[in-house]
Coordinates of C-alpha atoms in Angstrom, one line a residue:
X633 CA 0.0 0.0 0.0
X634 CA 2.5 2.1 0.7
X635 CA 4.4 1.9 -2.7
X636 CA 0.9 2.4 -4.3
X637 CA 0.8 5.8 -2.1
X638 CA 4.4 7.4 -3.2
X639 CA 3.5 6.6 -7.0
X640 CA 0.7 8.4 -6.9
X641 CA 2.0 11.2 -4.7
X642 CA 5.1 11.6 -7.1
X643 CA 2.7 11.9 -9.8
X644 CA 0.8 14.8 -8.1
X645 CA 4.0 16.5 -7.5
X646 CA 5.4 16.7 -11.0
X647 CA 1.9 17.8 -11.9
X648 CA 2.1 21.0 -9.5
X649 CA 5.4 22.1 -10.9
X650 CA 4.4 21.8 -14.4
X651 CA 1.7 23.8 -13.5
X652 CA 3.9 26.7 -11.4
X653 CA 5.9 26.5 -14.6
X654 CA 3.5 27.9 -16.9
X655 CA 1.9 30.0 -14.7
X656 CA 5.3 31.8 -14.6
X657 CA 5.8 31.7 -18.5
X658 CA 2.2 33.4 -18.8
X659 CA 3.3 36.0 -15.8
X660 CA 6.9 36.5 -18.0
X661 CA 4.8 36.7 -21.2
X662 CA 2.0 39.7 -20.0
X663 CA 5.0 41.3 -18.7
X664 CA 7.0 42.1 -21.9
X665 CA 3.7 42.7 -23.4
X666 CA 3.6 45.6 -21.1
X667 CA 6.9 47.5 -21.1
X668 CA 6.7 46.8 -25.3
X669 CA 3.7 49.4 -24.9
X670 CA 5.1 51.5 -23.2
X671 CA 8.2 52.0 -25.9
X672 CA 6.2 52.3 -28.5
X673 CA 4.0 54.9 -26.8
X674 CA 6.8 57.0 -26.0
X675 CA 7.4 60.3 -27.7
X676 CA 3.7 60.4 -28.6
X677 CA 1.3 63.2 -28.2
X678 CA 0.5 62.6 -25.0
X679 CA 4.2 62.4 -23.5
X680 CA 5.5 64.7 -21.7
X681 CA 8.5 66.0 -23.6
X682 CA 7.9 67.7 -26.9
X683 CA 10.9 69.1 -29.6
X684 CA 9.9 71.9 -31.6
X685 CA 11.5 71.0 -34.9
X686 CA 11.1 73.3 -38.3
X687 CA 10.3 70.3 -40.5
X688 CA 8.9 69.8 -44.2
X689 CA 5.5 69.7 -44.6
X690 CA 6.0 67.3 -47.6
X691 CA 8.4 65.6 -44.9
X692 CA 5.8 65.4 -42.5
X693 CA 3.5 63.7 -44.8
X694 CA 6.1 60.7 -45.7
X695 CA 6.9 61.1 -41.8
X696 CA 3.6 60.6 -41.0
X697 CA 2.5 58.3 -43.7
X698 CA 5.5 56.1 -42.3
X699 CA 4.4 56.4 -39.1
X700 CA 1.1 55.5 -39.9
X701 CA 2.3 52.2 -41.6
X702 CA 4.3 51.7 -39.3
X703 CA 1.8 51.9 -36.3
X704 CA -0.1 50.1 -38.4
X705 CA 2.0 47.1 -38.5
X706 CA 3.0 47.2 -35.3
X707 CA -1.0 47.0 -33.9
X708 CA -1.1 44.1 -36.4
X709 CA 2.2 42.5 -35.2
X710 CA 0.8 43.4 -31.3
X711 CA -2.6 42.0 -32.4
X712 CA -0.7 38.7 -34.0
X713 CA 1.2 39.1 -31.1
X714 CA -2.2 39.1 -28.7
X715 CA -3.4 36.5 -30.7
X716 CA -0.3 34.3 -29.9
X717 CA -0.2 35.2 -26.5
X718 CA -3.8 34.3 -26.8
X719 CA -3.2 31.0 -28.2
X720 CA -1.2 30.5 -25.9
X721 CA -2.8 31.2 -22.7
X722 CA -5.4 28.9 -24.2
X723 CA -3.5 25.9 -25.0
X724 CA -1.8 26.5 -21.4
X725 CA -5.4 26.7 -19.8
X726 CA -6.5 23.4 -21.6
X727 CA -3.3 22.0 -20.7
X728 CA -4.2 23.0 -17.0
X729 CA -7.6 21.8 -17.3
X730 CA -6.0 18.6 -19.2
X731 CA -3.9 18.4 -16.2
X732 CA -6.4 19.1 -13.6
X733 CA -8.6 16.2 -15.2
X734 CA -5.6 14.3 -15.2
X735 CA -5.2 15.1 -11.4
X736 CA -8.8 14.1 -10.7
X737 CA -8.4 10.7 -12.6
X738 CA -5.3 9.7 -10.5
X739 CA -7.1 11.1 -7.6
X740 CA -10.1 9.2 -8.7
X741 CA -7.7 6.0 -9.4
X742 CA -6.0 6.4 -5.8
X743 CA -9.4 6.5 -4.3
X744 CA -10.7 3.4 -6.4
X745 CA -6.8 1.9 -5.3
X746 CA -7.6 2.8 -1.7
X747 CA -10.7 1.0 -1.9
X748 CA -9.4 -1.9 -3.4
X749 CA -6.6 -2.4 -0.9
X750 CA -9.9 -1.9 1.6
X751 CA -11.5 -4.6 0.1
X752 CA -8.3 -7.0 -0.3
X753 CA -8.1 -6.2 3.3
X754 CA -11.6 -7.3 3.9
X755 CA -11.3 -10.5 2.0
X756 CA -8.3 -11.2 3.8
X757 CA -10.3 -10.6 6.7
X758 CA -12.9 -12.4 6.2
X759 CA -10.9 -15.6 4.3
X760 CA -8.9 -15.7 7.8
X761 CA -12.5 -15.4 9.8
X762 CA -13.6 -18.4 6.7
X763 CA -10.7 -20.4 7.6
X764 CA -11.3 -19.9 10.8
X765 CA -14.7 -21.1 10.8
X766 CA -13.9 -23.9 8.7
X767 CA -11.7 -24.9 11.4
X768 CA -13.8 -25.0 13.8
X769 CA -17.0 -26.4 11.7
X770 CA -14.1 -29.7 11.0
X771 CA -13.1 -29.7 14.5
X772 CA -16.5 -30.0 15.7
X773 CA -17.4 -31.9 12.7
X774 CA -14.3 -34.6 14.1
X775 CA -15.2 -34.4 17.5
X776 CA -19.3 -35.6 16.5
X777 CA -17.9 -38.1 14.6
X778 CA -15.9 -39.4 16.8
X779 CA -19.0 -39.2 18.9
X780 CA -20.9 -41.1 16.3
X781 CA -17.7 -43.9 15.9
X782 CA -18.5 -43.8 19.3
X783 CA -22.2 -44.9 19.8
X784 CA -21.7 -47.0 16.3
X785 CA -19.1 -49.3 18.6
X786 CA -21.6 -49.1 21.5
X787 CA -24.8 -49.9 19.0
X788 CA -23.1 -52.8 17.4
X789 CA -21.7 -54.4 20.8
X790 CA -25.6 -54.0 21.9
X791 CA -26.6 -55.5 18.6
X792 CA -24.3 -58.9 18.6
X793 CA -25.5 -59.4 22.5
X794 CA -29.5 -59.1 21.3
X795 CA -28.3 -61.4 18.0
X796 CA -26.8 -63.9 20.1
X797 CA -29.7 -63.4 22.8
X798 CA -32.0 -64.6 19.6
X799 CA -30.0 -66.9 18.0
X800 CA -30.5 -68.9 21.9
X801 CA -34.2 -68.1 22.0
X802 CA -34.6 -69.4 18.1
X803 CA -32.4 -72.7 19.1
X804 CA -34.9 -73.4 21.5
X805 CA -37.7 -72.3 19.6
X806 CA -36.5 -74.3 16.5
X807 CA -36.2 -76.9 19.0
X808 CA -39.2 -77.0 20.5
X809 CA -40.9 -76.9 16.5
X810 CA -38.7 -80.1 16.1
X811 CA -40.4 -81.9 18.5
X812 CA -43.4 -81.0 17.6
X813 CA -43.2 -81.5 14.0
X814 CA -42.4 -85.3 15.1
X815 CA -45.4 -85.1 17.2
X816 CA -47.3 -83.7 14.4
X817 CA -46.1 -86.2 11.5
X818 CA -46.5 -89.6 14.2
X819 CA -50.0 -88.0 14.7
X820 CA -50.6 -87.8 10.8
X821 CA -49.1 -91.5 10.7
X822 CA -51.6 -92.5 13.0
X823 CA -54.3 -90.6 11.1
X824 CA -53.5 -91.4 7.6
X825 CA -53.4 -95.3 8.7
X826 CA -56.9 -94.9 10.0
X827 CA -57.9 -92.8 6.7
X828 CA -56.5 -95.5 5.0
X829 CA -58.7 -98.2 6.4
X830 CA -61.4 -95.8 6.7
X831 CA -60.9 -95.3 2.6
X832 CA -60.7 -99.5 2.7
X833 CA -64.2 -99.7 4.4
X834 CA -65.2 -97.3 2.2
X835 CA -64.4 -98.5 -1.0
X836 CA -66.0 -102.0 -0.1
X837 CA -69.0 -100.6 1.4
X838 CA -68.9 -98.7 -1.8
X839 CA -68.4 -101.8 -4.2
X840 CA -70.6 -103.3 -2.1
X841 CA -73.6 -100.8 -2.9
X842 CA -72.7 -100.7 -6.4
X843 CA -73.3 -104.6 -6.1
X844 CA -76.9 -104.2 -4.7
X845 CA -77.5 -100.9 -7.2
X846 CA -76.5 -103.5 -9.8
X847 CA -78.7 -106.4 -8.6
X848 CA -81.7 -103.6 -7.9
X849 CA -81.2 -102.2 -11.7
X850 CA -81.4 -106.3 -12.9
X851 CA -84.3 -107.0 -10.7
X852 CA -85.7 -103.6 -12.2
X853 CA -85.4 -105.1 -15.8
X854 CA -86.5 -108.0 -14.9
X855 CA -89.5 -106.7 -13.9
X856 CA -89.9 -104.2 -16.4
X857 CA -89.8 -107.1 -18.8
X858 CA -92.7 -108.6 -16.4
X859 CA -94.2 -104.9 -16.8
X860 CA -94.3 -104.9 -20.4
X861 CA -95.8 -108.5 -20.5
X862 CA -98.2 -107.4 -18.1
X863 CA -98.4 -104.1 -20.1
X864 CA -99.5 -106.7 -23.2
X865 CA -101.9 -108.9 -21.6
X866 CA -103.5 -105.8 -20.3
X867 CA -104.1 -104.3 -23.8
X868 CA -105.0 -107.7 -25.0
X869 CA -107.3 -108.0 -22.0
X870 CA -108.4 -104.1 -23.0
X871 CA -109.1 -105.0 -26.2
X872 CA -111.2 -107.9 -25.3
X873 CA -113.1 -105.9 -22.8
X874 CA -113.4 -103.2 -25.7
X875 CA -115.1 -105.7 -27.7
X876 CA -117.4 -107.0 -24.9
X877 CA -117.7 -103.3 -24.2
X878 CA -118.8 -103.0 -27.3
X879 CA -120.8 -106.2 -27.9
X880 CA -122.8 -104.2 -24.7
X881 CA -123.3 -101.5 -26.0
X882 CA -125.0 -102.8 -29.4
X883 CA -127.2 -104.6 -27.3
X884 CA -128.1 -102.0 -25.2
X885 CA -128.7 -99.8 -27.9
X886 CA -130.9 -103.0 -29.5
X887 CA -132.6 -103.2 -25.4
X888 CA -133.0 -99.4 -25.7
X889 CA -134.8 -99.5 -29.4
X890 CA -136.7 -102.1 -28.1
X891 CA -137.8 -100.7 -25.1
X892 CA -138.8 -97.4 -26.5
X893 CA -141.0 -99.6 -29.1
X894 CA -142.5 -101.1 -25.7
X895 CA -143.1 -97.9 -24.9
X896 CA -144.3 -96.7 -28.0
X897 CA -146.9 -100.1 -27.6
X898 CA -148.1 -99.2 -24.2
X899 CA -148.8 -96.0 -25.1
X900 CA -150.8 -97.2 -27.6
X901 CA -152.1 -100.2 -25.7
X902 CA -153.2 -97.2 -23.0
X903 CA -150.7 -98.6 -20.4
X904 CA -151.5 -102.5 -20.7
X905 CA -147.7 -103.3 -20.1
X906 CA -147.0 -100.2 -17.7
X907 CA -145.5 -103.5 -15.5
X908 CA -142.8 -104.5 -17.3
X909 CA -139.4 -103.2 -15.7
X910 CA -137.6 -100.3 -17.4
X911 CA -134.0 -101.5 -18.9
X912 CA -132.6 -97.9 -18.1
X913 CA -132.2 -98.8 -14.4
X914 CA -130.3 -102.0 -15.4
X915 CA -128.3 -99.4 -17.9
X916 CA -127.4 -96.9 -14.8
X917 CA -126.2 -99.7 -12.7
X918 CA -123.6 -100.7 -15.5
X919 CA -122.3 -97.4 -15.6
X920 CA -120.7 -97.7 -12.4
X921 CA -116.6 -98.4 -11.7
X922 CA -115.7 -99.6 -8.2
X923 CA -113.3 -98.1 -5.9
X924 CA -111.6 -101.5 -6.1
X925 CA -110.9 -101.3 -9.8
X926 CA -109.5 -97.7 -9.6
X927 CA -107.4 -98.8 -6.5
X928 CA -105.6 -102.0 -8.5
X929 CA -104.9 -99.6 -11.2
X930 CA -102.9 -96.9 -9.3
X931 CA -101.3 -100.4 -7.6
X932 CA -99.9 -100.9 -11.0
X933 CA -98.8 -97.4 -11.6
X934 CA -96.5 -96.9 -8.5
X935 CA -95.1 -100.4 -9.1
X936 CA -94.0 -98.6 -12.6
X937 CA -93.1 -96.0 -10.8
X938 CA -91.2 -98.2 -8.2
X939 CA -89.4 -100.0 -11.2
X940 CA -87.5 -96.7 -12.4
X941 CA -86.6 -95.6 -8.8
X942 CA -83.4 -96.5 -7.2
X943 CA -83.2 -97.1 -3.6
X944 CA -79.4 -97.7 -2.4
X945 CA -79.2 -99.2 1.3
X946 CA -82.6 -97.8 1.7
X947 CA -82.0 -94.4 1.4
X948 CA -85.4 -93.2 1.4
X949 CA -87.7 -95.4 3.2
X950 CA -90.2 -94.3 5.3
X951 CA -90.3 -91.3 3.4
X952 CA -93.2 -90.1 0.9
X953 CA -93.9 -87.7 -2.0
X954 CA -97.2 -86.5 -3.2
X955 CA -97.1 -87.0 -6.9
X956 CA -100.0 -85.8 -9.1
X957 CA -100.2 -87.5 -12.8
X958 CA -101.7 -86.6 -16.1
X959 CA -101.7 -89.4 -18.9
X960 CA -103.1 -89.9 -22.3
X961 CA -106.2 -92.7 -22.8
X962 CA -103.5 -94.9 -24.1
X963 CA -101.4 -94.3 -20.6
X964 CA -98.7 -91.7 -22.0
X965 CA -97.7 -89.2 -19.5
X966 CA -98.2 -85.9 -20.4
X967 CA -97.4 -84.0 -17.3
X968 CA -95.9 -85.0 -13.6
X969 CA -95.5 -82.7 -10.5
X970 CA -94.9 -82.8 -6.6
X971 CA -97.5 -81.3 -4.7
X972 CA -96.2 -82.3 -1.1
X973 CA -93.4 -84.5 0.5
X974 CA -89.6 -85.1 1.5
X975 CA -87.5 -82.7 -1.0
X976 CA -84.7 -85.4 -2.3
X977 CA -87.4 -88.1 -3.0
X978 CA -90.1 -86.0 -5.1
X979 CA -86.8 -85.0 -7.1
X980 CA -86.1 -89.0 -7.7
X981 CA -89.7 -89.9 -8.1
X982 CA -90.5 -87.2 -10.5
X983 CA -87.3 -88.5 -12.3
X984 CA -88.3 -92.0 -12.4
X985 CA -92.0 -91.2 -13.4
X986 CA -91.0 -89.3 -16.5
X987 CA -88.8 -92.4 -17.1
X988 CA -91.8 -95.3 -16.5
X989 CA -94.3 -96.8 -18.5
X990 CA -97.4 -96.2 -17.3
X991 CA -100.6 -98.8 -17.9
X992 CA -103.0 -98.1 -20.2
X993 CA -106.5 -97.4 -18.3
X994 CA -109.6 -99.0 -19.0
X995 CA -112.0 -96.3 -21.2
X996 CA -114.8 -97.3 -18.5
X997 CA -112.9 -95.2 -16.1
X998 CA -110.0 -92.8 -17.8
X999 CA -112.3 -89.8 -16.8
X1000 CA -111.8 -91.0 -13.0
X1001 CA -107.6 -91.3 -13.9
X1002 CA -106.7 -89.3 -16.2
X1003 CA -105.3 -86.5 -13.8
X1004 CA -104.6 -88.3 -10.2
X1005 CA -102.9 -88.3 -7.1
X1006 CA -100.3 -90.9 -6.3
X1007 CA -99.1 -91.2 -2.9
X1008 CA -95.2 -92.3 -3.6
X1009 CA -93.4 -94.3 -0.9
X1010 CA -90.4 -96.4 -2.0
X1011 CA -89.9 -99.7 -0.3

């Protein structure tokens, strides 16, 4: 800073004496400029010495013609003169100015140098307060991590006892699991064995029902083949009771013709043979179906029934299901429903009805069966 501070004090100096310098030249200058005025004034009109001289007019002309030039070149060599000195006052006033700017730029330069060296001071300042800090941030910085090495080592000595403190409990826990797993598998030993003949029973009680379904569904064929032959000596019985039927009715229609010509006589006779017995009471009486007729046949229609449904180990017995039955005259089943009864069994009868050959009914009473109710109970 210092050798900053005599440069630019050196520098000032040589600008003041260049200064005093021309300020003397310009004092030296307007000096001569004076006592040259004076000479040249001298002798004049207005001095004070005067010579009375017998001169030539014609002489005094040139004289004063000379004169007159000659004053006349000196005011222009003054005025050039001026006009120099002029000059150069001016150039020595811009060159003060020039150096007076000059002086307020160095000034203006010593300031800004000033405030440099300020600021370099500062920085210095504060890089020693940085460096400081810094020092003390890593010296705390070291002295927590230290701290942290610290309760690391005293975490991880903690940890290995709890680790070793489980590794005991699971030893004894894995131990314990041991014992029980052999507990467990002896137990499923013990359990599959009995599974095992529980499976055995099984499968024979199994084979054995398949046995009896087997025997039932033969003893079913068997007697649907008795059904059907049944079935066909019941349509040939049908068909001979249609033709006695028949073989009835033309000779109750002949009984009927000839009672009405009876009739027809008595009226004529005026009652003679009011007496004889009407046939149309004998007729009525004919008409009839007994309850043992309509029984037999709903007999045979469960045992159709009966031959369709399958009973394994007696499944369903003592159960019953309300089935109610619509057939064709020739005994086709048009339509079968449970009204009432156990659930699982109307499901199988229903099944087996749709599935059985129902007996043709006699025409004498198809009216009476032709939608009935058939109280289903499986033996």
């Amino acid at each position: 800073m210092s050798a900053m501070s005599y440069k630019s004090n050196s520098k000032l100096s040589i600008a003041i004496i260049i200064s005093i310098i021309l300020h003397v030249i310009l004092i030296i200058i307007l000096g001569y400029r004076a006592m040259y005025n004076d000479d040249a004034n001298y002798g004049s009109v207005n001095g004070n010495s005067i010579d009375a001289i017998m001169v030539d007019p014609s002489v005094m002309t040139e004289q004063y013609q000379r004169q007159l030039k000659s004053q006349v070149s000196q005011k222009q060599a003054e005025q050039k003169r001026q006009q120099q000195i002029d000059e150069q006052a001016r150039k020595l006033q811009e060159q003060q100015l020039a150096q007076e700017q000059r002086l307020k730029e160095l000034e203006k330069e010593r300031l800004k140098v000033e405030e440099l060296q300020k600021k370099e001071a500062e920085a210095a300042q504060a890089a020693r307060v940085a460096r400081q800090k810094e020092e003390d941030a890593r010296k705390v910085k070291e002295h927590l991590e230290q701290q942290r090495r610290q309760a690391e080592k005293q975490r991880l000595e903690q940890q290995q006892a709890e680790l070793a403190k489980q590794k005991l409990e699971q030893e004894a826990r894995l131990k314990a699991e041991r014992e029980l797993l052999d507990k467990q598998r002896e137990e499923n030993l013990r359990k599959e064995k009995e599974l095992a003949e529980q499976k055995a029973e099984q499968e024979a009680k199994v084979k054995a029902e398949q046995e009896f379904i087997e025997k039932q569904r033969s003893e079913n064929e068997r007697k649907q083949a008795e059904l059907a032959k049944q079935k066909e000596e019941q349509e040939k019985k049908q068909a001979a009771e249609k033709a006695a039927a028949d073989k009835a009715a033309a000779e109750k229609a002949k009984q009927a013709a000839q009672a009405k010509k009876d009739k027809e006589l008595d009226n004529l006779l005026g009652g003679l043979t009011s007496g004889t017995p009407s046939p149309s009471s004998g007729v009525a009486s004919r008409k009839g179906v007994s309850d043992g007729e309509l029984d037999k046949y709903k007999s045979l229609v469960q045992t159709a029934i009966s031959n369709k449904f399958i009973n394994p180990n007696k499944l369903y017995s003592g159960r019953n299901c309300v089935l109610e039955i619509q057939i064709a005259p020739d005994g086709l089943l048009l339509n079968v429903s449970a009204k009432d009864g156990d659930e699982a069994l109307c499901r199988e009868a229903l099944s087996a009805t749709k599935q059985a050959v129902i007996p043709k009914p006699a025409s004498a009473f198809y009216n009476q069966v032709k939608t009935m109710t058939i109280d289903f109970q499986p033996k």
